[in-house]
Amino acid sequence: MTLSLPPLAGLRAFEATARHLSMTLAARELNVTPGAVSLQVKELETALGLRLFERKPRSLALTAEGAAYHAAIRTAFRLIRDATAELTAGLRRPELTLSCTPAFAVQWLVPRLPRFEAAAPGIDVRIGVTNRLVDFAQDRVDVAVRHGLGAYEGLCAERLIDDELVPVCSPDYLRTAPPVRHPADLAADPAGGPAAHRLLHDEHRGDWALWFRAAGVPDAGADRGPVFADGNGVMEAARAGLGIALVRDRFAADDLAAGRLVVLFDQRLSNGLAYHLVYPGGAEEKPAVAAFLRWIRAEAGSALIPAVPPPGAGGR
């Protein structure tokens, strides 16, 4: 005797509800109403002749039968997705999903992307810009570039670009501002008069104080001047001649080469932080990921320090 399969809609509603333990979240995922999900699950229970959920006033719980059925259904859906992806892989252009910070995207990555497209034609790059740590599996991210110390549990991390800040301004600003010959010229007037130069800050307002201290200029009144939401605003303000900014020298390389910005002093501020390539173990098995990692390593042109991921791949 051949048993007929339950309705696919009921199976999908059950799988999503069991995964979320919420019909509301399942409905949002399936783009239907919670009422429709509830009806489909009830029809499936009727067809099977057993209860899959314990319905409580404010929550859902799987019955023993429901938990066993969900494990099997989840595996079946994964096999269907994998088979579909394998079948259609040759019909789609290879894709790479990258997550990075706004500053890294605007100031370093995007201007260089045409070189990657030339080196690896046919790969579509999707860039997600965020300051939060992503979940690689849930957010479907292949590679991330993160700013920090490089400790990302369960993930591979490679040091990509060191965090070294240098003071820069536009040539136009130098032509109209008082002379700048020594770091002390950027300090506030000790007599309390107006400062000769405007300092530009991002959200890390303490960087200027650290730079002055490293340059041997204490009590420089480093907290004066406008504050921008991020490094992109600071860079634009410096290009526009609005003042003097502390920027990452690697991010300003194109502006410095083109003469849009000039470095005032070679006194650099290093804080031990860096931009790191972060990705799950095995990510390089995907050809698009392998091609991107090869390219960005060469593009950064820095000595990379691989970190061996600890057991148990994590998700951030």
PDB file of C-alpha atoms in Angstrom:
ATOM      1  CA  MET A   1       0.000   0.000   0.000  1.00  0.00           C
ATOM      2  CA  THR A   2       1.394   3.368  -1.055  1.00  0.00           C
ATOM      3  CA  LEU A   3       0.807   6.246   1.338  1.00  0.00           C
ATOM      4  CA  SER A   4       0.020   9.601  -0.263  1.00  0.00           C
ATOM      5  CA  LEU A   5       2.223  12.539   0.640  1.00  0.00           C
ATOM      6  CA  PRO A   6       0.771  15.304   2.846  1.00  0.00           C
ATOM      7  CA  PRO A   7       0.135  18.673   1.168  1.00  0.00           C
ATOM      8  CA  LEU A   8       3.392  20.577   0.540  1.00  0.00           C
ATOM      9  CA  ALA A   9       1.901  23.798   1.924  1.00  0.00           C
ATOM     10  CA  GLY A  10       1.203  22.060   5.220  1.00  0.00           C
ATOM     11  CA  LEU A  11       4.710  20.633   5.380  1.00  0.00           C
ATOM     12  CA  ARG A  12       6.249  24.068   4.738  1.00  0.00           C
ATOM     13  CA  ALA A  13       4.029  25.691   7.372  1.00  0.00           C
ATOM     14  CA  PHE A  14       4.888  22.968   9.892  1.00  0.00           C
ATOM     15  CA  GLU A  15       8.651  23.149   9.232  1.00  0.00           C
ATOM     16  CA  ALA A  16       8.769  26.944   9.597  1.00  0.00           C
ATOM     17  CA  THR A  17       6.561  26.933  12.707  1.00  0.00           C
ATOM     18  CA  ALA A  18       8.609  24.169  14.338  1.00  0.00           C
ATOM     19  CA  ARG A  19      11.855  26.032  13.583  1.00  0.00           C
ATOM     20  CA  HIS A  20      10.603  29.336  15.026  1.00  0.00           C
ATOM     21  CA  LEU A  21       8.145  27.878  17.558  1.00  0.00           C
ATOM     22  CA  SER A  22       5.962  30.765  16.438  1.00  0.00           C
ATOM     23  CA  MET A  23       3.212  30.876  13.846  1.00  0.00           C
ATOM     24  CA  THR A  24       3.649  34.637  13.546  1.00  0.00           C
ATOM     25  CA  LEU A  25       7.308  34.319  12.595  1.00  0.00           C
ATOM     26  CA  ALA A  26       6.539  31.397  10.298  1.00  0.00           C
ATOM     27  CA  ALA A  27       3.872  33.470   8.557  1.00  0.00           C
ATOM     28  CA  ARG A  28       6.313  36.349   8.096  1.00  0.00           C
ATOM     29  CA  GLU A  29       8.864  33.988   6.522  1.00  0.00           C
ATOM     30  CA  LEU A  30       6.304  32.374   4.211  1.00  0.00           C
ATOM     31  CA  ASN A  31       4.613  35.694   3.365  1.00  0.00           C
ATOM     32  CA  VAL A  32       1.169  34.550   4.483  1.00  0.00           C
ATOM     33  CA  THR A  33      -1.040  35.338   7.479  1.00  0.00           C
ATOM     34  CA  PRO A  34      -0.693  33.587  10.861  1.00  0.00           C
ATOM     35  CA  GLY A  35      -4.234  32.323  10.367  1.00  0.00           C
ATOM     36  CA  ALA A  36      -3.228  30.622   7.130  1.00  0.00           C
ATOM     37  CA  VAL A  37      -0.255  28.965   8.831  1.00  0.00           C
ATOM     38  CA  SER A  38      -2.464  27.751  11.693  1.00  0.00           C
ATOM     39  CA  LEU A  39      -4.994  26.280   9.246  1.00  0.00           C
ATOM     40  CA  GLN A  40      -2.287  24.522   7.188  1.00  0.00           C
ATOM     41  CA  VAL A  41      -0.731  22.999  10.307  1.00  0.00           C
ATOM     42  CA  LYS A  42      -4.132  21.778  11.545  1.00  0.00           C
ATOM     43  CA  GLU A  43      -4.872  20.216   8.143  1.00  0.00           C
ATOM     44  CA  LEU A  44      -1.498  18.437   8.287  1.00  0.00           C
ATOM     45  CA  GLU A  45      -2.226  17.128  11.803  1.00  0.00           C
ATOM     46  CA  THR A  46      -5.606  15.891  10.591  1.00  0.00           C
ATOM     47  CA  ALA A  47      -4.026  14.155   7.599  1.00  0.00           C
ATOM     48  CA  LEU A  48      -1.440  12.476   9.855  1.00  0.00           C
ATOM     49  CA  GLY A  49      -3.904  11.664  12.607  1.00  0.00           C
ATOM     50  CA  LEU A  50      -1.752  13.035  15.431  1.00  0.00           C
ATOM     51  CA  ARG A  51      -0.810  16.267  17.179  1.00  0.00           C
ATOM     52  CA  LEU A  52       2.491  17.899  16.228  1.00  0.00           C
ATOM     53  CA  PHE A  53       2.351  20.803  18.707  1.00  0.00           C
ATOM     54  CA  GLU A  54       1.365  21.409  22.298  1.00  0.00           C
ATOM     55  CA  ARG A  55      -0.566  24.662  22.118  1.00  0.00           C
ATOM     56  CA  LYS A  56      -0.153  26.795  25.222  1.00  0.00           C
ATOM     57  CA  PRO A  57      -1.716  30.210  25.937  1.00  0.00           C
ATOM     58  CA  ARG A  58       1.436  32.150  25.010  1.00  0.00           C
ATOM     59  CA  SER A  59       3.734  29.617  23.368  1.00  0.00           C
ATOM     60  CA  LEU A  60       4.102  26.513  21.237  1.00  0.00           C
ATOM     61  CA  ALA A  61       6.029  23.322  21.974  1.00  0.00           C
ATOM     62  CA  LEU A  62       6.639  20.320  19.769  1.00  0.00           C
ATOM     63  CA  THR A  63       5.226  16.976  20.843  1.00  0.00           C
ATOM     64  CA  ALA A  64       7.607  14.014  20.770  1.00  0.00           C
ATOM     65  CA  GLU A  65       6.092  12.982  17.439  1.00  0.00           C
ATOM     66  CA  GLY A  66       6.352  16.548  16.164  1.00  0.00           C
ATOM     67  CA  ALA A  67      10.040  16.838  17.098  1.00  0.00           C
ATOM     68  CA  ALA A  68      10.900  13.572  15.330  1.00  0.00           C
ATOM     69  CA  TYR A  69       8.863  14.556  12.268  1.00  0.00           C
ATOM     70  CA  HIS A  70      10.463  18.001  12.137  1.00  0.00           C
ATOM     71  CA  ALA A  71      13.977  16.530  12.142  1.00  0.00           C
ATOM     72  CA  ALA A  72      13.096  14.367   9.144  1.00  0.00           C
ATOM     73  CA  ILE A  73      11.229  17.135   7.294  1.00  0.00           C
ATOM     74  CA  ARG A  74      14.075  19.605   7.853  1.00  0.00           C
ATOM     75  CA  THR A  75      16.542  17.139   6.338  1.00  0.00           C
ATOM     76  CA  ALA A  76      14.236  16.548   3.380  1.00  0.00           C
ATOM     77  CA  PHE A  77      13.870  20.273   2.666  1.00  0.00           C
ATOM     78  CA  ARG A  78      17.641  20.746   2.904  1.00  0.00           C
ATOM     79  CA  LEU A  79      18.173  17.942   0.388  1.00  0.00           C
ATOM     80  CA  ILE A  80      15.661  19.545  -1.969  1.00  0.00           C
ATOM     81  CA  ARG A  81      17.381  22.950  -1.648  1.00  0.00           C
ATOM     82  CA  ASP A  82      20.813  21.417  -2.218  1.00  0.00           C
ATOM     83  CA  ALA A  83      19.638  19.440  -5.232  1.00  0.00           C
ATOM     84  CA  THR A  84      17.990  22.538  -6.716  1.00  0.00           C
ATOM     85  CA  ALA A  85      21.108  24.644  -6.153  1.00  0.00           C
ATOM     86  CA  GLU A  86      23.288  21.990  -7.764  1.00  0.00           C
ATOM     87  CA  LEU A  87      20.941  21.653 -10.719  1.00  0.00           C
ATOM     88  CA  THR A  88      20.762  25.392 -11.384  1.00  0.00           C
ATOM     89  CA  ALA A  89      24.363  26.289 -10.485  1.00  0.00           C
ATOM     90  CA  GLY A  90      25.446  26.311 -14.100  1.00  0.00           C
ATOM     91  CA  LEU A  91      22.600  28.661 -15.037  1.00  0.00           C
ATOM     92  CA  ARG A  92      23.491  31.420 -12.570  1.00  0.00           C
ATOM     93  CA  ARG A  93      26.490  33.734 -12.377  1.00  0.00           C
ATOM     94  CA  PRO A  94      28.706  32.973  -9.377  1.00  0.00           C
ATOM     95  CA  GLU A  95      27.991  35.253  -6.424  1.00  0.00           C
ATOM     96  CA  LEU A  96      29.991  36.492  -3.466  1.00  0.00           C
ATOM     97  CA  THR A  97      28.376  38.151  -0.449  1.00  0.00           C
ATOM     98  CA  LEU A  98      30.667  40.432   1.554  1.00  0.00           C
ATOM     99  CA  SER A  99      29.958  42.254   4.804  1.00  0.00           C
ATOM    100  CA  CYS A 100      32.115  45.211   5.859  1.00  0.00           C
ATOM    101  CA  THR A 101      32.027  48.504   7.711  1.00  0.00           C
ATOM    102  CA  PRO A 102      30.848  51.684   5.948  1.00  0.00           C
ATOM    103  CA  ALA A 103      34.299  53.297   6.120  1.00  0.00           C
ATOM    104  CA  PHE A 104      36.042  50.276   4.621  1.00  0.00           C
ATOM    105  CA  ALA A 105      33.470  50.027   1.830  1.00  0.00           C
ATOM    106  CA  VAL A 106      33.521  53.687   0.793  1.00  0.00           C
ATOM    107  CA  GLN A 107      37.157  54.588   1.373  1.00  0.00           C
ATOM    108  CA  TRP A 108      38.975  51.405   0.378  1.00  0.00           C
ATOM    109  CA  LEU A 109      36.930  48.634  -1.237  1.00  0.00           C
ATOM    110  CA  VAL A 110      34.526  50.267  -3.700  1.00  0.00           C
ATOM    111  CA  PRO A 111      37.190  52.313  -5.548  1.00  0.00           C
ATOM    112  CA  ARG A 112      39.151  49.080  -6.099  1.00  0.00           C
ATOM    113  CA  LEU A 113      36.261  46.803  -7.114  1.00  0.00           C
ATOM    114  CA  PRO A 114      36.728  47.417 -10.857  1.00  0.00           C
ATOM    115  CA  ARG A 115      40.137  45.768 -10.508  1.00  0.00           C
ATOM    116  CA  PHE A 116      38.513  42.668  -9.010  1.00  0.00           C
ATOM    117  CA  GLU A 117      35.926  42.610 -11.787  1.00  0.00           C
ATOM    118  CA  ALA A 118      38.753  42.713 -14.312  1.00  0.00           C
ATOM    119  CA  ALA A 119      40.702  39.983 -12.507  1.00  0.00           C
ATOM    120  CA  ALA A 120      37.673  37.700 -11.987  1.00  0.00           C
ATOM    121  CA  PRO A 121      35.036  38.548 -14.602  1.00  0.00           C
ATOM    122  CA  GLY A 122      31.609  37.015 -14.184  1.00  0.00           C
ATOM    123  CA  ILE A 123      31.441  37.093 -10.372  1.00  0.00           C
ATOM    124  CA  ASP A 124      28.653  39.202  -8.892  1.00  0.00           C
ATOM    125  CA  VAL A 125      29.728  40.887  -5.635  1.00  0.00           C
ATOM    126  CA  ARG A 126      27.017  41.759  -3.111  1.00  0.00           C
ATOM    127  CA  ILE A 127      28.170  44.160  -0.387  1.00  0.00           C
ATOM    128  CA  GLY A 128      26.352  44.507   2.919  1.00  0.00           C
ATOM    129  CA  VAL A 129      27.475  47.560   4.892  1.00  0.00           C
ATOM    130  CA  THR A 130      27.119  47.352   8.662  1.00  0.00           C
ATOM    131  CA  ASN A 131      29.085  47.904  11.861  1.00  0.00           C
ATOM    132  CA  ARG A 132      27.556  44.878  13.565  1.00  0.00           C
ATOM    133  CA  LEU A 133      29.072  41.403  13.629  1.00  0.00           C
ATOM    134  CA  VAL A 134      27.199  39.203  11.186  1.00  0.00           C
ATOM    135  CA  ASP A 135      26.004  35.627  11.520  1.00  0.00           C
ATOM    136  CA  PHE A 136      27.547  34.004   8.447  1.00  0.00           C
ATOM    137  CA  ALA A 137      24.971  31.227   8.156  1.00  0.00           C
ATOM    138  CA  GLN A 138      21.839  33.210   8.979  1.00  0.00           C
ATOM    139  CA  ASP A 139      22.854  36.311   6.991  1.00  0.00           C
ATOM    140  CA  ARG A 140      24.257  34.207   4.118  1.00  0.00           C
ATOM    141  CA  VAL A 141      27.582  36.031   4.148  1.00  0.00           C
ATOM    142  CA  ASP A 142      30.677  34.485   2.546  1.00  0.00           C
ATOM    143  CA  VAL A 143      33.378  36.881   3.755  1.00  0.00           C
ATOM    144  CA  ALA A 144      33.503  39.809   6.180  1.00  0.00           C
ATOM    145  CA  VAL A 145      36.032  42.574   6.783  1.00  0.00           C
ATOM    146  CA  ARG A 146      35.987  43.627  10.408  1.00  0.00           C
ATOM    147  CA  HIS A 147      37.828  46.236  12.461  1.00  0.00           C
ATOM    148  CA  GLY A 148      39.253  44.983  15.731  1.00  0.00           C
ATOM    149  CA  LEU A 149      41.894  42.837  17.379  1.00  0.00           C
ATOM    150  CA  GLY A 150      41.272  39.778  15.195  1.00  0.00           C
ATOM    151  CA  ALA A 151      39.721  37.493  17.825  1.00  0.00           C
ATOM    152  CA  TYR A 152      36.637  35.985  16.165  1.00  0.00           C
ATOM    153  CA  GLU A 153      35.739  32.716  17.826  1.00  0.00           C
ATOM    154  CA  GLY A 154      35.233  29.745  15.529  1.00  0.00           C
ATOM    155  CA  LEU A 155      36.212  31.682  12.392  1.00  0.00           C
ATOM    156  CA  CYS A 156      39.311  32.143  10.260  1.00  0.00           C
ATOM    157  CA  ALA A 157      40.777  35.649  10.605  1.00  0.00           C
ATOM    158  CA  GLU A 158      43.632  37.275   8.695  1.00  0.00           C
ATOM    159  CA  ARG A 159      45.174  40.659   9.421  1.00  0.00           C
ATOM    160  CA  LEU A 160      44.599  42.744   6.285  1.00  0.00           C
ATOM    161  CA  ILE A 161      45.266  46.461   6.913  1.00  0.00           C
ATOM    162  CA  ASP A 162      46.914  47.951   9.996  1.00  0.00           C
ATOM    163  CA  ASP A 163      45.201  50.854  11.712  1.00  0.00           C
ATOM    164  CA  GLU A 164      47.675  53.762  11.399  1.00  0.00           C
ATOM    165  CA  LEU A 165      46.334  57.311  11.581  1.00  0.00           C
ATOM    166  CA  VAL A 166      48.101  60.340  10.089  1.00  0.00           C
ATOM    167  CA  PRO A 167      47.085  64.038  10.029  1.00  0.00           C
ATOM    168  CA  VAL A 168      45.995  65.243   6.585  1.00  0.00           C
ATOM    169  CA  CYS A 169      44.372  68.278   5.010  1.00  0.00           C
ATOM    170  CA  SER A 170      43.731  69.657   1.539  1.00  0.00           C
ATOM    171  CA  PRO A 171      46.304  71.849  -0.272  1.00  0.00           C
ATOM    172  CA  ASP A 172      43.685  74.625  -0.385  1.00  0.00           C
ATOM    173  CA  TYR A 173      43.438  74.559   3.402  1.00  0.00           C
ATOM    174  CA  LEU A 174      47.222  74.931   3.718  1.00  0.00           C
ATOM    175  CA  ARG A 175      47.250  77.908   1.371  1.00  0.00           C
ATOM    176  CA  THR A 176      44.821  79.896   3.513  1.00  0.00           C
ATOM    177  CA  ALA A 177      45.542  78.655   7.058  1.00  0.00           C
ATOM    178  CA  PRO A 178      48.354  79.779   9.376  1.00  0.00           C
ATOM    179  CA  PRO A 179      51.668  77.976   8.825  1.00  0.00           C
ATOM    180  CA  VAL A 180      52.039  74.403  10.099  1.00  0.00           C
ATOM    181  CA  ARG A 181      55.666  73.523  10.856  1.00  0.00           C
ATOM    182  CA  HIS A 182      55.439  71.483  14.075  1.00  0.00           C
ATOM    183  CA  PRO A 183      52.733  69.355  15.747  1.00  0.00           C
ATOM    184  CA  ALA A 184      52.454  72.033  18.430  1.00  0.00           C
ATOM    185  CA  ASP A 185      51.123  74.411  15.751  1.00  0.00           C
ATOM    186  CA  LEU A 186      47.913  72.329  15.728  1.00  0.00           C
ATOM    187  CA  ALA A 187      47.377  72.737  19.488  1.00  0.00           C
ATOM    188  CA  ALA A 188      44.959  75.147  21.090  1.00  0.00           C
ATOM    189  CA  ASP A 189      46.195  78.597  22.148  1.00  0.00           C
ATOM    190  CA  PRO A 190      47.500  78.140  25.721  1.00  0.00           C
ATOM    191  CA  ALA A 191      46.410  81.697  26.485  1.00  0.00           C
ATOM    192  CA  GLY A 192      42.804  80.746  25.755  1.00  0.00           C
ATOM    193  CA  GLY A 193      42.500  82.533  22.421  1.00  0.00           C
ATOM    194  CA  PRO A 194      40.947  80.970  19.333  1.00  0.00           C
ATOM    195  CA  ALA A 195      42.811  77.968  17.930  1.00  0.00           C
ATOM    196  CA  ALA A 196      44.693  78.530  14.695  1.00  0.00           C
ATOM    197  CA  HIS A 197      43.487  75.271  13.158  1.00  0.00           C
ATOM    198  CA  ARG A 198      40.245  73.304  13.115  1.00  0.00           C
ATOM    199  CA  LEU A 199      40.501  69.614  14.040  1.00  0.00           C
ATOM    200  CA  LEU A 200      38.024  67.207  12.428  1.00  0.00           C
ATOM    201  CA  HIS A 201      36.756  64.214  14.440  1.00  0.00           C
ATOM    202  CA  ASP A 202      34.809  61.048  13.828  1.00  0.00           C
ATOM    203  CA  GLU A 203      32.937  59.213  16.590  1.00  0.00           C
ATOM    204  CA  HIS A 204      36.307  58.196  18.139  1.00  0.00           C
ATOM    205  CA  ARG A 205      36.993  61.695  19.362  1.00  0.00           C
ATOM    206  CA  GLY A 206      39.883  60.617  21.588  1.00  0.00           C
ATOM    207  CA  ASP A 207      42.199  59.815  18.642  1.00  0.00           C
ATOM    208  CA  TRP A 208      43.530  63.375  18.394  1.00  0.00           C
ATOM    209  CA  ALA A 209      44.487  63.425  22.100  1.00  0.00           C
ATOM    210  CA  LEU A 210      46.406  60.164  21.623  1.00  0.00           C
ATOM    211  CA  TRP A 211      48.150  61.554  18.528  1.00  0.00           C
ATOM    212  CA  PHE A 212      49.223  64.759  20.311  1.00  0.00           C
ATOM    213  CA  ARG A 213      50.551  62.722  23.228  1.00  0.00           C
ATOM    214  CA  ALA A 214      52.590  60.529  20.844  1.00  0.00           C
ATOM    215  CA  ALA A 215      53.915  63.700  19.170  1.00  0.00           C
ATOM    216  CA  GLY A 216      55.043  65.116  22.532  1.00  0.00           C
ATOM    217  CA  VAL A 217      52.387  67.850  22.713  1.00  0.00           C
ATOM    218  CA  PRO A 218      50.434  67.525  25.990  1.00  0.00           C
ATOM    219  CA  ASP A 219      47.350  69.584  26.820  1.00  0.00           C
ATOM    220  CA  ALA A 220      46.713  70.430  23.179  1.00  0.00           C
ATOM    221  CA  GLY A 221      42.962  71.012  23.521  1.00  0.00           C
ATOM    222  CA  ALA A 222      42.391  68.072  21.237  1.00  0.00           C
ATOM    223  CA  ASP A 223      38.620  67.807  21.735  1.00  0.00           C
ATOM    224  CA  ARG A 224      37.763  70.989  19.821  1.00  0.00           C
ATOM    225  CA  GLY A 225      36.262  70.961  16.344  1.00  0.00           C
ATOM    226  CA  PRO A 226      33.283  69.346  14.599  1.00  0.00           C
ATOM    227  CA  VAL A 227      32.433  65.658  15.087  1.00  0.00           C
ATOM    228  CA  PHE A 228      31.166  63.540  12.172  1.00  0.00           C
ATOM    229  CA  ALA A 229      29.175  60.325  12.398  1.00  0.00           C
ATOM    230  CA  ASP A 230      31.931  58.241  10.818  1.00  0.00           C
ATOM    231  CA  GLY A 231      35.233  58.349   8.974  1.00  0.00           C
ATOM    232  CA  ASN A 232      33.542  58.979   5.629  1.00  0.00           C
ATOM    233  CA  GLY A 233      32.306  62.373   6.798  1.00  0.00           C
ATOM    234  CA  VAL A 234      35.731  63.282   8.166  1.00  0.00           C
ATOM    235  CA  MET A 235      37.417  62.383   4.878  1.00  0.00           C
ATOM    236  CA  GLU A 236      34.945  64.448   2.849  1.00  0.00           C
ATOM    237  CA  ALA A 237      35.392  67.430   5.179  1.00  0.00           C
ATOM    238  CA  ALA A 238      39.185  67.239   4.837  1.00  0.00           C
ATOM    239  CA  ARG A 239      38.932  67.103   1.033  1.00  0.00           C
ATOM    240  CA  ALA A 240      36.653  70.151   1.148  1.00  0.00           C
ATOM    241  CA  GLY A 241      39.258  72.144   3.080  1.00  0.00           C
ATOM    242  CA  LEU A 242      37.263  72.377   6.304  1.00  0.00           C
ATOM    243  CA  GLY A 243      40.142  71.449   8.611  1.00  0.00           C
ATOM    244  CA  ILE A 244      42.711  68.815   9.540  1.00  0.00           C
ATOM    245  CA  ALA A 245      41.730  65.172   9.952  1.00  0.00           C
ATOM    246  CA  LEU A 246      43.321  62.058  11.397  1.00  0.00           C
ATOM    247  CA  VAL A 247      42.730  59.355   8.796  1.00  0.00           C
ATOM    248  CA  ARG A 248      43.979  55.862   8.029  1.00  0.00           C
ATOM    249  CA  ASP A 249      46.868  56.303   5.638  1.00  0.00           C
ATOM    250  CA  ARG A 250      45.867  53.240   3.614  1.00  0.00           C
ATOM    251  CA  PHE A 251      42.350  54.621   3.141  1.00  0.00           C
ATOM    252  CA  ALA A 252      43.684  57.990   1.994  1.00  0.00           C
ATOM    253  CA  ALA A 253      46.253  56.524  -0.433  1.00  0.00           C
ATOM    254  CA  ASP A 254      44.375  57.495  -3.616  1.00  0.00           C
ATOM    255  CA  ASP A 255      43.673  61.026  -2.353  1.00  0.00           C
ATOM    256  CA  LEU A 256      47.311  61.455  -1.360  1.00  0.00           C
ATOM    257  CA  ALA A 257      48.569  60.157  -4.720  1.00  0.00           C
ATOM    258  CA  ALA A 258      46.191  62.486  -6.591  1.00  0.00           C
ATOM    259  CA  GLY A 259      47.160  65.526  -4.492  1.00  0.00           C
ATOM    260  CA  ARG A 260      43.680  66.003  -3.032  1.00  0.00           C
ATOM    261  CA  LEU A 261      45.148  65.553   0.457  1.00  0.00           C
ATOM    262  CA  VAL A 262      48.614  66.014   1.929  1.00  0.00           C
ATOM    263  CA  VAL A 263      50.192  64.501   5.048  1.00  0.00           C
ATOM    264  CA  LEU A 264      51.278  67.191   7.495  1.00  0.00           C
ATOM    265  CA  PHE A 265      53.589  65.079   9.694  1.00  0.00           C
ATOM    266  CA  ASP A 266      54.811  61.515   9.543  1.00  0.00           C
ATOM    267  CA  GLN A 267      53.928  61.040  13.217  1.00  0.00           C
ATOM    268  CA  ARG A 268      51.541  58.081  13.095  1.00  0.00           C
ATOM    269  CA  LEU A 269      49.113  56.776  15.679  1.00  0.00           C
ATOM    270  CA  SER A 270      49.019  52.979  15.970  1.00  0.00           C
ATOM    271  CA  ASN A 271      46.534  51.474  18.409  1.00  0.00           C
ATOM    272  CA  GLY A 272      46.977  47.748  17.770  1.00  0.00           C
ATOM    273  CA  LEU A 273      43.710  47.479  15.875  1.00  0.00           C
ATOM    274  CA  ALA A 274      43.449  46.421  12.244  1.00  0.00           C
ATOM    275  CA  TYR A 275      41.028  45.428   9.525  1.00  0.00           C
ATOM    276  CA  HIS A 276      40.737  41.655   9.294  1.00  0.00           C
ATOM    277  CA  LEU A 277      39.419  39.226   6.702  1.00  0.00           C
ATOM    278  CA  VAL A 278      36.966  36.948   8.516  1.00  0.00           C
ATOM    279  CA  TYR A 279      35.314  33.838   7.070  1.00  0.00           C
ATOM    280  CA  PRO A 280      34.115  30.372   8.130  1.00  0.00           C
ATOM    281  CA  GLY A 281      36.384  27.363   7.728  1.00  0.00           C
ATOM    282  CA  GLY A 282      35.924  25.783   4.307  1.00  0.00           C
ATOM    283  CA  ALA A 283      34.722  29.020   2.691  1.00  0.00           C
ATOM    284  CA  GLU A 284      37.537  28.907   0.135  1.00  0.00           C
ATOM    285  CA  GLU A 285      36.029  25.742  -1.351  1.00  0.00           C
ATOM    286  CA  LYS A 286      33.624  28.083  -3.125  1.00  0.00           C
ATOM    287  CA  PRO A 287      35.478  29.309  -6.249  1.00  0.00           C
ATOM    288  CA  ALA A 288      34.100  32.864  -6.031  1.00  0.00           C
ATOM    289  CA  VAL A 289      35.282  33.163  -2.428  1.00  0.00           C
ATOM    290  CA  ALA A 290      38.717  31.768  -3.251  1.00  0.00           C
ATOM    291  CA  ALA A 291      39.091  34.248  -6.141  1.00  0.00           C
ATOM    292  CA  PHE A 292      38.071  37.196  -3.953  1.00  0.00           C
ATOM    293  CA  LEU A 293      40.385  36.245  -1.095  1.00  0.00           C
ATOM    294  CA  ARG A 294      43.336  35.897  -3.471  1.00  0.00           C
ATOM    295  CA  TRP A 295      42.586  39.298  -4.969  1.00  0.00           C
ATOM    296  CA  ILE A 296      42.041  41.236  -1.732  1.00  0.00           C
ATOM    297  CA  ARG A 297      45.172  39.762  -0.140  1.00  0.00           C
ATOM    298  CA  ALA A 298      47.227  40.922  -3.101  1.00  0.00           C
ATOM    299  CA  GLU A 299      45.435  44.284  -3.234  1.00  0.00           C
ATOM    300  CA  ALA A 300      46.087  45.017   0.418  1.00  0.00           C
ATOM    301  CA  GLY A 301      49.742  44.189  -0.127  1.00  0.00           C
ATOM    302  CA  SER A 302      50.325  43.546   3.569  1.00  0.00           C
ATOM    303  CA  ALA A 303      51.740  40.572   5.439  1.00  0.00           C
ATOM    304  CA  LEU A 304      48.759  38.529   6.535  1.00  0.00           C
ATOM    305  CA  ILE A 305      48.758  36.642   9.791  1.00  0.00           C
ATOM    306  CA  PRO A 306      46.442  33.590   9.572  1.00  0.00           C
ATOM    307  CA  ALA A 307      44.624  32.588  12.713  1.00  0.00           C
ATOM    308  CA  VAL A 308      43.711  28.921  13.106  1.00  0.00           C
ATOM    309  CA  PRO A 309      40.016  28.687  13.994  1.00  0.00           C
ATOM    310  CA  PRO A 310      39.231  26.871  17.241  1.00  0.00           C
ATOM    311  CA  PRO A 311      36.931  23.822  17.178  1.00  0.00           C
ATOM    312  CA  GLY A 312      33.260  24.490  16.689  1.00  0.00           C
ATOM    313  CA  ALA A 313      32.691  27.035  13.945  1.00  0.00           C
ATOM    314  CA  GLY A 314      30.917  30.076  15.287  1.00  0.00           C
ATOM    315  CA  GLY A 315      28.575  32.450  13.522  1.00  0.00           C
ATOM    316  CA  ARG A 316      29.755  36.022  13.848  1.00  0.00           C
TER     317      ARG A 316
END
